[in-house]
Amino acid sequence: MHKLASSTPDWTALREDFPILRERAHGHPLIYFDSAATSQKPRAVLDVLRNFYEHENANVHRGLHTLSSRATEAYEKARRRVAEYIGAASAEEIIFTRGTTESINLMAQAWGGRFIREGDVILLTVMEHHSNLVPWQLLAERTGARLRFVPVRDDGTLELEQLPTLLTSEVKLFAFTHVSNSLGTINPVAELCEQARAVGALTLVDAAQSIGHLPLDVRELGCDFLAFSGHKMCGPTGIGVLYGRTEILNSMPPWHGGGEMIVSVALDKSTFKKAPHRFEAGTPNIAGAIGLAAAIDYIERIGRAAIFEHDSELARYATERLTELPGTRVFGPKEERGALVGFVMDSAHPHDLTTFADQYGLAMRGGHHCNQPLMRRFGVSGTTRASFYFYNTMEEIDRMLEILHAAVRFFS
């Protein structure tokens, strides 16, 4: 059993868990507003990684010695912890990958290669990250399948009234993001999954921007697949997850071939393990999986509902404050949104603005955010994005506005 949050977190005290927040940039205290790209790591995760390499480091599943047994138990315990965290029916539904991008590519290659045929339709949305767009483009090119897209309204929400004409019996897969990494839009996942089931389509949810920020249960959502990265939720880089329902995973062929994923190998033929191991060829990121489990424990001690409320408050406050800046356009929903805000300023290109802000210790991200079709939809080449997590404060947003006002004066 894992201890869950039972009271309001002390957000200021939690900042002390992140050594990097004491860094300075160009002589100024660091303000880290780039958690949508990668989150910072608490000492609890850093300590677990160090402990593994100092006391348990060995390869998993292949050895009978003590260290290998310790490493295997820790690795498989991490799989069970992830399953518990997302409400999966069993640990066998959890495949460890390098991140969201590899998870989606695995599905596109293994599931798509077997089940998608010429004339089939894959439904996406215009707000998809390139990681949930390019793999399906490549699959469509190989198979002759077609892509359809749910449009995005001016307010950053999906034109769901278009679904009856888009989500038809020809659609074999509906793949969409939970929270937009550029707009902050929170999509109604359970509703979309229900509508997909009604026409016999499977669903894939890109949860990269939601997994560490809000409560999430795959069985309540009703999705068939879900992908996310550990590094956006206080975990290490290079570790991610593809969740899939057991019966679907066991119907899919392997993606990579090699050691560990086999039952037996002859010179002319091999037989393969059931999921998840058939999809984890070679030595996995053992420390990454263990670090991800530590990150989950850390997040659960705070409480995802509390994190969501805190992050939403920051995003709302930042959105309101940005309206004070002359010549500034803010993107995304005005009401509930994820933990980020994207904007453009008449006075400066996003790259110039983020470079200017960095001189004052403010870390933001400027560019198309791997959302080029979405940027074209809104008539911009890119935006400046400030993204938040539970270790950020209102005072940091106030300081961001001071820096942005200085940028307006400088560039004007």
Tab-separated table of C-alpha atoms in Angstrom:
chain	number	residue	atom	x	y	z
A	1	MET	CA	0.000	0.000	0.000
A	2	HIS	CA	1.170	3.502	-0.756
A	3	LYS	CA	0.438	6.482	1.443
A	4	LEU	CA	-1.825	8.972	-0.320
A	5	ALA	CA	-2.227	12.664	0.385
A	6	SER	CA	-4.645	13.410	3.201
A	7	SER	CA	-4.206	17.157	3.663
A	8	THR	CA	-3.444	20.298	1.701
A	9	PRO	CA	0.184	20.121	0.540
A	10	ASP	CA	2.713	22.703	1.649
A	11	TRP	CA	3.716	23.830	-1.837
A	12	THR	CA	6.568	26.013	-0.602
A	13	ALA	CA	8.070	23.154	1.381
A	14	LEU	CA	7.814	20.852	-1.655
A	15	ARG	CA	10.098	23.175	-3.600
A	16	GLU	CA	12.878	22.171	-1.226
A	17	ASP	CA	12.667	18.636	-2.627
A	18	PHE	CA	14.032	19.875	-5.976
A	19	PRO	CA	17.724	20.801	-5.712
A	20	ILE	CA	17.805	22.309	-9.207
A	21	LEU	CA	15.358	25.054	-8.219
A	22	ARG	CA	18.192	26.646	-6.254
A	23	GLU	CA	20.158	27.177	-9.463
A	24	ARG	CA	20.784	30.624	-10.916
A	25	ALA	CA	20.787	31.591	-14.590
A	26	HIS	CA	22.750	34.651	-15.722
A	27	GLY	CA	22.999	35.706	-12.081
A	28	HIS	CA	19.233	35.527	-11.456
A	29	PRO	CA	17.204	32.967	-9.487
A	30	LEU	CA	15.927	30.265	-11.813
A	31	ILE	CA	12.234	30.396	-12.706
A	32	TYR	CA	11.530	27.112	-14.461
A	33	PHE	CA	8.433	27.403	-16.664
A	34	ASP	CA	9.245	24.571	-19.075
A	35	SER	CA	7.773	21.517	-17.354
A	36	ALA	CA	5.676	20.621	-20.417
A	37	ALA	CA	8.996	19.815	-22.108
A	38	THR	CA	10.412	18.000	-19.071
A	39	SER	CA	9.759	18.271	-15.367
A	40	GLN	CA	12.385	18.633	-12.704
A	41	LYS	CA	13.269	15.681	-10.471
A	42	PRO	CA	12.802	15.523	-6.684
A	43	ARG	CA	15.505	14.234	-4.404
A	44	ALA	CA	13.386	11.132	-3.710
A	45	VAL	CA	13.799	10.056	-7.343
A	46	LEU	CA	17.466	11.009	-7.514
A	47	ASP	CA	18.184	8.983	-4.368
A	48	VAL	CA	16.439	5.890	-5.753
A	49	LEU	CA	18.470	6.060	-8.960
A	50	ARG	CA	21.705	6.396	-7.036
A	51	ASN	CA	20.747	3.541	-4.705
A	52	PHE	CA	20.006	1.235	-7.629
A	53	TYR	CA	23.372	1.800	-9.279
A	54	GLU	CA	25.225	1.494	-5.962
A	55	HIS	CA	23.439	-1.563	-4.543
A	56	GLU	CA	21.306	-3.407	-7.128
A	57	ASN	CA	22.763	-2.842	-10.584
A	58	ALA	CA	22.531	-5.990	-12.730
A	59	ASN	CA	20.646	-7.160	-15.777
A	60	VAL	CA	17.090	-8.385	-15.268
A	61	HIS	CA	15.351	-11.706	-16.008
A	62	ARG	CA	18.506	-13.482	-17.154
A	63	GLY	CA	20.543	-14.078	-14.004
A	64	LEU	CA	20.226	-16.351	-11.005
A	65	HIS	CA	22.578	-14.396	-8.770
A	66	THR	CA	21.544	-12.057	-5.974
A	67	LEU	CA	21.967	-8.731	-7.746
A	68	SER	CA	20.028	-9.901	-10.791
A	69	SER	CA	17.215	-11.103	-8.546
A	70	ARG	CA	17.120	-7.733	-6.785
A	71	ALA	CA	17.103	-5.827	-10.077
A	72	THR	CA	14.380	-8.054	-11.548
A	73	GLU	CA	12.162	-7.675	-8.496
A	74	ALA	CA	12.580	-3.878	-8.493
A	75	TYR	CA	11.900	-3.670	-12.237
A	76	GLU	CA	8.750	-5.803	-12.116
A	77	LYS	CA	7.610	-4.030	-8.957
A	78	ALA	CA	7.840	-0.788	-10.957
A	79	ARG	CA	5.602	-2.323	-13.630
A	80	ARG	CA	3.038	-3.219	-10.989
A	81	ARG	CA	3.253	0.292	-9.539
A	82	VAL	CA	2.562	1.855	-12.942
A	83	ALA	CA	-0.426	-0.454	-13.456
A	84	GLU	CA	-1.828	0.599	-10.080
A	85	TYR	CA	-1.210	4.281	-10.841
A	86	ILE	CA	-3.257	4.271	-14.062
A	87	GLY	CA	-5.888	1.734	-13.006
A	88	ALA	CA	-4.824	-1.036	-15.396
A	89	ALA	CA	-6.344	-4.472	-14.877
A	90	SER	CA	-2.911	-6.085	-14.488
A	91	ALA	CA	0.809	-5.416	-14.773
A	92	GLU	CA	0.811	-7.441	-18.024
A	93	GLU	CA	-0.864	-4.436	-19.681
A	94	ILE	CA	2.189	-2.220	-19.042
A	95	ILE	CA	4.979	-2.095	-21.646
A	96	PHE	CA	8.072	-0.085	-20.796
A	97	THR	CA	9.382	2.068	-23.651
A	98	ARG	CA	11.698	5.060	-24.020
A	99	GLY	CA	8.771	7.502	-23.880
A	100	THR	CA	5.516	8.605	-25.464
A	101	THR	CA	7.023	8.800	-28.935
A	102	GLU	CA	8.328	5.235	-28.868
A	103	SER	CA	5.071	3.990	-27.338
A	104	ILE	CA	3.042	5.387	-30.217
A	105	ASN	CA	5.525	4.144	-32.797
A	106	LEU	CA	5.394	0.671	-31.240
A	107	MET	CA	1.636	0.612	-31.590
A	108	ALA	CA	1.693	2.010	-35.126
A	109	GLN	CA	4.211	-0.624	-36.215
A	110	ALA	CA	2.992	-3.686	-34.332
A	111	TRP	CA	-0.764	-3.136	-34.161
A	112	GLY	CA	-1.041	-0.982	-37.266
A	113	GLY	CA	1.129	-3.282	-39.358
A	114	ARG	CA	-1.129	-6.238	-38.627
A	115	PHE	CA	-4.593	-4.702	-38.523
A	116	ILE	CA	-4.633	-1.607	-40.768
A	117	ARG	CA	-5.442	-2.185	-44.431
A	118	GLU	CA	-5.962	-0.098	-47.544
A	119	GLY	CA	-9.068	2.046	-47.233
A	120	ASP	CA	-9.149	1.950	-43.433
A	121	VAL	CA	-9.341	5.324	-41.658
A	122	ILE	CA	-7.275	6.593	-38.746
A	123	LEU	CA	-8.916	9.555	-37.013
A	124	LEU	CA	-6.708	12.165	-35.347
A	125	THR	CA	-7.134	15.798	-34.320
A	126	VAL	CA	-5.535	18.980	-35.612
A	127	MET	CA	-3.988	19.601	-32.180
A	128	GLU	CA	-1.843	16.442	-32.140
A	129	HIS	CA	1.839	16.531	-31.254
A	130	HIS	CA	4.018	15.303	-34.115
A	131	SER	CA	4.580	12.107	-32.109
A	132	ASN	CA	0.887	11.286	-32.531
A	133	LEU	CA	0.805	12.361	-36.162
A	134	VAL	CA	3.948	11.304	-38.029
A	135	PRO	CA	3.773	7.574	-37.065
A	136	TRP	CA	0.234	7.414	-38.483
A	137	GLN	CA	1.273	9.269	-41.635
A	138	LEU	CA	4.014	6.671	-42.166
A	139	LEU	CA	1.560	3.831	-41.525
A	140	ALA	CA	-0.929	5.323	-43.993
A	141	GLU	CA	1.789	5.596	-46.641
A	142	ARG	CA	2.726	1.929	-46.160
A	143	THR	CA	-0.788	0.530	-46.088
A	144	GLY	CA	-2.953	2.851	-48.169
A	145	ALA	CA	-4.999	3.850	-45.131
A	146	ARG	CA	-6.491	7.338	-44.909
A	147	LEU	CA	-6.190	10.000	-42.220
A	148	ARG	CA	-9.009	12.204	-40.995
A	149	PHE	CA	-8.801	15.070	-38.543
A	150	VAL	CA	-11.140	16.602	-35.989
A	151	PRO	CA	-10.879	20.398	-36.459
A	152	VAL	CA	-10.037	22.854	-33.674
A	153	ARG	CA	-12.194	25.869	-32.842
A	154	ASP	CA	-10.825	29.373	-32.338
A	155	ASP	CA	-11.058	28.877	-28.566
A	156	GLY	CA	-8.750	25.859	-28.758
A	157	THR	CA	-11.380	23.166	-28.203
A	158	LEU	CA	-12.280	20.382	-30.624
A	159	GLU	CA	-15.207	20.767	-33.011
A	160	LEU	CA	-16.938	17.746	-31.538
A	161	GLU	CA	-20.097	18.433	-33.525
A	162	GLN	CA	-18.113	17.150	-36.521
A	163	LEU	CA	-17.630	13.699	-34.979
A	164	PRO	CA	-20.731	12.026	-36.497
A	165	THR	CA	-19.356	12.614	-39.999
A	166	LEU	CA	-15.742	11.812	-39.083
A	167	LEU	CA	-16.028	8.908	-36.629
A	168	THR	CA	-17.669	6.362	-38.918
A	169	SER	CA	-17.476	2.582	-39.294
A	170	GLU	CA	-14.440	3.007	-41.575
A	171	VAL	CA	-12.409	4.310	-38.623
A	172	LYS	CA	-10.235	1.615	-37.063
A	173	LEU	CA	-8.417	3.877	-34.621
A	174	PHE	CA	-9.132	7.220	-32.985
A	175	ALA	CA	-5.883	8.627	-31.545
A	176	PHE	CA	-5.936	11.918	-29.648
A	177	THR	CA	-4.218	13.887	-26.927
A	178	HIS	CA	-5.617	14.198	-23.424
A	179	VAL	CA	-4.132	17.661	-22.813
A	180	SER	CA	-2.793	19.793	-25.670
A	181	ASN	CA	0.870	20.658	-25.215
A	182	SER	CA	0.385	24.045	-26.939
A	183	LEU	CA	-3.150	25.123	-26.016
A	184	GLY	CA	-3.668	23.501	-22.627
A	185	THR	CA	-7.011	22.136	-23.863
A	186	ILE	CA	-8.307	19.222	-21.765
A	187	ASN	CA	-10.195	16.884	-24.058
A	188	PRO	CA	-13.207	14.817	-22.858
A	189	VAL	CA	-11.445	11.462	-23.094
A	190	ALA	CA	-14.179	9.216	-21.679
A	191	GLU	CA	-16.761	10.717	-24.023
A	192	LEU	CA	-14.503	10.319	-27.059
A	193	CYS	CA	-13.659	6.724	-26.174
A	194	GLU	CA	-17.333	5.880	-25.757
A	195	GLN	CA	-18.172	7.302	-29.168
A	196	ALA	CA	-15.294	5.379	-30.750
A	197	ARG	CA	-16.487	2.093	-29.212
A	198	ALA	CA	-19.927	2.700	-30.647
A	199	VAL	CA	-18.525	2.428	-34.200
A	200	GLY	CA	-16.044	-0.358	-33.397
A	201	ALA	CA	-12.908	1.798	-33.369
A	202	LEU	CA	-10.031	1.406	-30.936
A	203	THR	CA	-8.651	4.405	-29.056
A	204	LEU	CA	-5.170	5.627	-28.213
A	205	VAL	CA	-4.760	8.453	-25.698
A	206	ASP	CA	-1.589	10.560	-25.633
A	207	ALA	CA	-1.333	11.285	-21.904
A	208	ALA	CA	2.103	12.930	-21.944
A	209	GLN	CA	0.745	16.234	-20.595
A	210	SER	CA	-1.822	14.786	-18.193
A	211	ILE	CA	-0.204	11.771	-16.541
A	212	GLY	CA	1.511	13.708	-13.749
A	213	HIS	CA	-1.037	16.489	-13.393
A	214	LEU	CA	-4.486	14.987	-12.862
A	215	PRO	CA	-6.230	11.794	-11.734
A	216	LEU	CA	-6.396	9.214	-14.517
A	217	ASP	CA	-7.864	5.688	-14.667
A	218	VAL	CA	-7.711	3.823	-17.969
A	219	ARG	CA	-10.719	1.640	-17.212
A	220	GLU	CA	-12.838	4.628	-16.257
A	221	LEU	CA	-11.709	6.429	-19.413
A	222	GLY	CA	-12.433	3.338	-21.497
A	223	CYS	CA	-9.367	3.695	-23.720
A	224	ASP	CA	-7.710	0.739	-25.447
A	225	PHE	CA	-4.202	2.209	-25.423
A	226	LEU	CA	-2.535	5.008	-23.472
A	227	ALA	CA	0.989	6.394	-23.879
A	228	PHE	CA	3.088	8.597	-21.628
A	229	SER	CA	6.636	9.573	-20.637
A	230	GLY	CA	8.245	9.408	-17.223
A	231	HIS	CA	10.314	12.565	-17.592
A	232	LYS	CA	7.251	14.845	-17.651
A	233	MET	CA	6.077	13.529	-14.259
A	234	CYS	CA	9.210	13.877	-12.105
A	235	GLY	CA	10.748	10.653	-13.424
A	236	PRO	CA	13.959	10.051	-15.385
A	237	THR	CA	14.343	10.621	-19.097
A	238	GLY	CA	14.393	7.602	-21.395
A	239	ILE	CA	11.516	5.744	-19.749
A	240	GLY	CA	7.895	5.662	-20.857
A	241	VAL	CA	4.864	3.422	-20.965
A	242	LEU	CA	2.443	1.987	-23.471
A	243	TYR	CA	-0.680	0.664	-21.792
A	244	GLY	CA	-2.831	-1.690	-23.812
A	245	ARG	CA	-5.646	-4.077	-23.019
A	246	THR	CA	-4.270	-7.593	-22.620
A	247	GLU	CA	-6.281	-9.255	-25.370
A	248	ILE	CA	-5.196	-6.618	-27.893
A	249	LEU	CA	-1.524	-6.731	-26.886
A	250	ASN	CA	-1.432	-10.514	-27.241
A	251	SER	CA	-2.888	-10.209	-30.744
A	252	MET	CA	-0.009	-7.973	-31.844
A	253	PRO	CA	3.266	-9.262	-33.291
A	254	PRO	CA	6.609	-8.195	-31.772
A	255	TRP	CA	8.085	-4.902	-32.894
A	256	HIS	CA	11.775	-5.433	-32.110
A	257	GLY	CA	13.472	-8.805	-32.119
A	258	GLY	CA	16.271	-9.944	-29.836
A	259	GLY	CA	16.845	-11.300	-26.391
A	260	GLU	CA	14.311	-11.576	-23.580
A	261	MET	CA	11.200	-11.382	-25.784
A	262	ILE	CA	11.478	-15.000	-26.966
A	263	VAL	CA	10.310	-18.390	-25.693
A	264	SER	CA	12.626	-20.321	-28.001
A	265	VAL	CA	14.821	-19.639	-31.016
A	266	ALA	CA	15.807	-21.978	-33.840
A	267	LEU	CA	17.861	-21.039	-36.860
A	268	ASP	CA	14.795	-20.624	-39.034
A	269	LYS	CA	12.007	-19.694	-36.590
A	270	SER	CA	11.325	-18.223	-33.152
A	271	THR	CA	8.406	-18.242	-30.754
A	272	PHE	CA	7.633	-15.257	-28.582
A	273	LYS	CA	6.460	-14.493	-25.066
A	274	LYS	CA	3.119	-12.951	-24.308
A	275	ALA	CA	2.801	-9.263	-23.558
A	276	PRO	CA	4.406	-7.261	-22.122
A	277	HIS	CA	7.754	-9.026	-22.514
A	278	ARG	CA	7.372	-9.706	-26.238
A	279	PHE	CA	7.637	-5.928	-26.722
A	280	GLU	CA	10.729	-5.394	-24.553
A	281	ALA	CA	13.604	-6.825	-26.556
A	282	GLY	CA	17.082	-6.402	-25.139
A	283	THR	CA	18.218	-4.835	-21.896
A	284	PRO	CA	15.567	-2.356	-20.748
A	285	ASN	CA	16.027	0.950	-18.947
A	286	ILE	CA	15.985	-0.748	-15.553
A	287	ALA	CA	16.958	2.290	-13.517
A	288	GLY	CA	14.482	4.405	-15.468
A	289	ALA	CA	11.578	2.101	-14.589
A	290	ILE	CA	12.578	2.076	-10.918
A	291	GLY	CA	12.927	5.859	-10.971
A	292	LEU	CA	9.485	6.155	-12.563
A	293	ALA	CA	7.972	4.125	-9.744
A	294	ALA	CA	9.667	6.441	-7.243
A	295	ALA	CA	8.206	9.439	-9.068
A	296	ILE	CA	4.745	7.872	-8.873
A	297	ASP	CA	5.138	7.349	-5.132
A	298	TYR	CA	6.207	10.972	-4.748
A	299	ILE	CA	3.270	12.317	-6.790
A	300	GLU	CA	0.774	10.128	-4.978
A	301	ARG	CA	1.962	11.396	-1.610
A	302	ILE	CA	1.048	14.895	-2.799
A	303	GLY	CA	-2.176	13.819	-4.516
A	304	ARG	CA	-3.032	14.264	-8.181
A	305	ALA	CA	-6.297	16.046	-7.453
A	306	ALA	CA	-4.413	18.630	-5.378
A	307	ILE	CA	-1.767	18.974	-8.092
A	308	PHE	CA	-4.433	19.553	-10.734
A	309	GLU	CA	-6.138	22.244	-8.653
A	310	HIS	CA	-2.818	23.970	-7.951
A	311	ASP	CA	-1.613	23.820	-11.565
A	312	SER	CA	-4.963	25.002	-12.931
A	313	GLU	CA	-4.901	27.995	-10.609
A	314	LEU	CA	-1.433	28.914	-11.852
A	315	ALA	CA	-2.512	28.583	-15.488
A	316	ARG	CA	-5.621	30.708	-14.955
A	317	TYR	CA	-3.642	33.375	-13.154
A	318	ALA	CA	-0.967	33.475	-15.864
A	319	THR	CA	-3.619	33.712	-18.570
A	320	GLU	CA	-5.265	36.655	-16.825
A	321	ARG	CA	-1.977	38.467	-16.200
A	322	LEU	CA	-0.847	38.070	-19.825
A	323	THR	CA	-3.805	40.173	-20.976
A	324	GLU	CA	-2.021	43.153	-19.380
A	325	LEU	CA	0.703	43.015	-22.021
A	326	PRO	CA	0.084	45.219	-25.078
A	327	GLY	CA	-0.130	43.385	-28.392
A	328	THR	CA	-0.335	39.944	-26.797
A	329	ARG	CA	-2.502	37.077	-28.054
A	330	VAL	CA	-3.167	34.150	-25.715
A	331	PHE	CA	-4.196	30.760	-27.118
A	332	GLY	CA	-6.413	28.053	-25.693
A	333	PRO	CA	-9.546	27.830	-23.560
A	334	LYS	CA	-10.375	30.704	-21.249
A	335	GLU	CA	-11.888	28.433	-18.601
A	336	GLU	CA	-10.400	25.115	-17.485
A	337	ARG	CA	-7.026	24.319	-18.996
A	338	GLY	CA	-3.938	22.258	-18.361
A	339	ALA	CA	-0.816	23.576	-16.680
A	340	LEU	CA	0.426	25.814	-19.474
A	341	VAL	CA	-0.274	28.930	-21.481
A	342	GLY	CA	0.860	29.738	-25.024
A	343	PHE	CA	1.004	33.271	-26.373
A	344	VAL	CA	2.516	35.548	-29.007
A	345	MET	CA	3.584	39.186	-28.666
A	346	ASP	CA	3.580	41.669	-31.521
A	347	SER	CA	6.859	43.105	-30.291
A	348	ALA	CA	9.017	39.961	-30.476
A	349	HIS	CA	9.332	36.572	-32.156
A	350	PRO	CA	8.952	33.676	-29.684
A	351	HIS	CA	12.617	32.724	-30.106
A	352	ASP	CA	13.769	36.269	-29.384
A	353	LEU	CA	11.408	36.569	-26.433
A	354	THR	CA	12.537	33.343	-24.770
A	355	THR	CA	16.184	34.311	-25.309
A	356	PHE	CA	15.508	37.682	-23.680
A	357	ALA	CA	13.673	36.063	-20.763
A	358	ASP	CA	16.535	33.648	-20.179
A	359	GLN	CA	18.840	36.582	-19.444
A	360	TYR	CA	16.673	37.196	-16.362
A	361	GLY	CA	16.578	33.567	-15.231
A	362	LEU	CA	13.167	32.766	-16.753
A	363	ALA	CA	13.073	29.449	-18.623
A	364	MET	CA	10.232	29.239	-21.158
A	365	ARG	CA	9.971	27.581	-24.565
A	366	GLY	CA	9.506	29.293	-27.916
A	367	GLY	CA	8.655	27.652	-31.235
A	368	HIS	CA	6.075	25.376	-32.806
A	369	HIS	CA	6.259	22.815	-29.934
A	370	CYS	CA	6.053	19.912	-32.414
A	371	ASN	CA	2.608	21.233	-33.388
A	372	GLN	CA	3.221	22.698	-36.851
A	373	PRO	CA	-0.272	21.932	-38.271
A	374	LEU	CA	-1.853	23.496	-35.180
A	375	MET	CA	0.333	26.596	-35.510
A	376	ARG	CA	-0.769	26.966	-39.145
A	377	ARG	CA	-4.389	26.593	-38.013
A	378	PHE	CA	-3.934	29.713	-35.873
A	379	GLY	CA	-1.859	31.594	-38.433
A	380	VAL	CA	1.400	31.718	-36.476
A	381	SER	CA	4.807	30.127	-36.920
A	382	GLY	CA	5.104	29.460	-33.204
A	383	THR	CA	4.264	30.634	-29.714
A	384	THR	CA	5.977	31.292	-26.423
A	385	ARG	CA	4.909	28.701	-23.879
A	386	ALA	CA	5.053	28.976	-20.106
A	387	SER	CA	4.274	25.636	-18.480
A	388	PHE	CA	3.866	24.974	-14.786
A	389	TYR	CA	4.026	22.264	-12.164
A	390	PHE	CA	3.330	22.011	-8.456
A	391	TYR	CA	6.762	23.443	-7.600
A	392	ASN	CA	5.898	26.783	-9.247
A	393	THR	CA	4.354	29.786	-7.495
A	394	MET	CA	2.185	32.825	-8.128
A	395	GLU	CA	5.168	35.004	-7.252
A	396	GLU	CA	7.106	33.455	-10.117
A	397	ILE	CA	4.285	34.345	-12.496
A	398	ASP	CA	4.364	37.930	-11.213
A	399	ARG	CA	8.095	37.992	-11.898
A	400	MET	CA	7.444	36.580	-15.392
A	401	LEU	CA	5.151	39.518	-16.108
A	402	GLU	CA	7.803	41.981	-14.958
A	403	ILE	CA	10.264	40.389	-17.383
A	404	LEU	CA	7.748	40.358	-20.233
A	405	HIS	CA	6.921	44.035	-19.683
A	406	ALA	CA	10.655	44.725	-19.884
A	407	ALA	CA	10.733	42.734	-23.128
A	408	VAL	CA	7.963	44.884	-24.606
A	409	ARG	CA	9.929	47.995	-23.806
A	410	PHE	CA	13.181	46.504	-25.141
A	411	PHE	CA	11.835	45.201	-28.446
A	412	SER	CA	9.621	48.210	-29.073
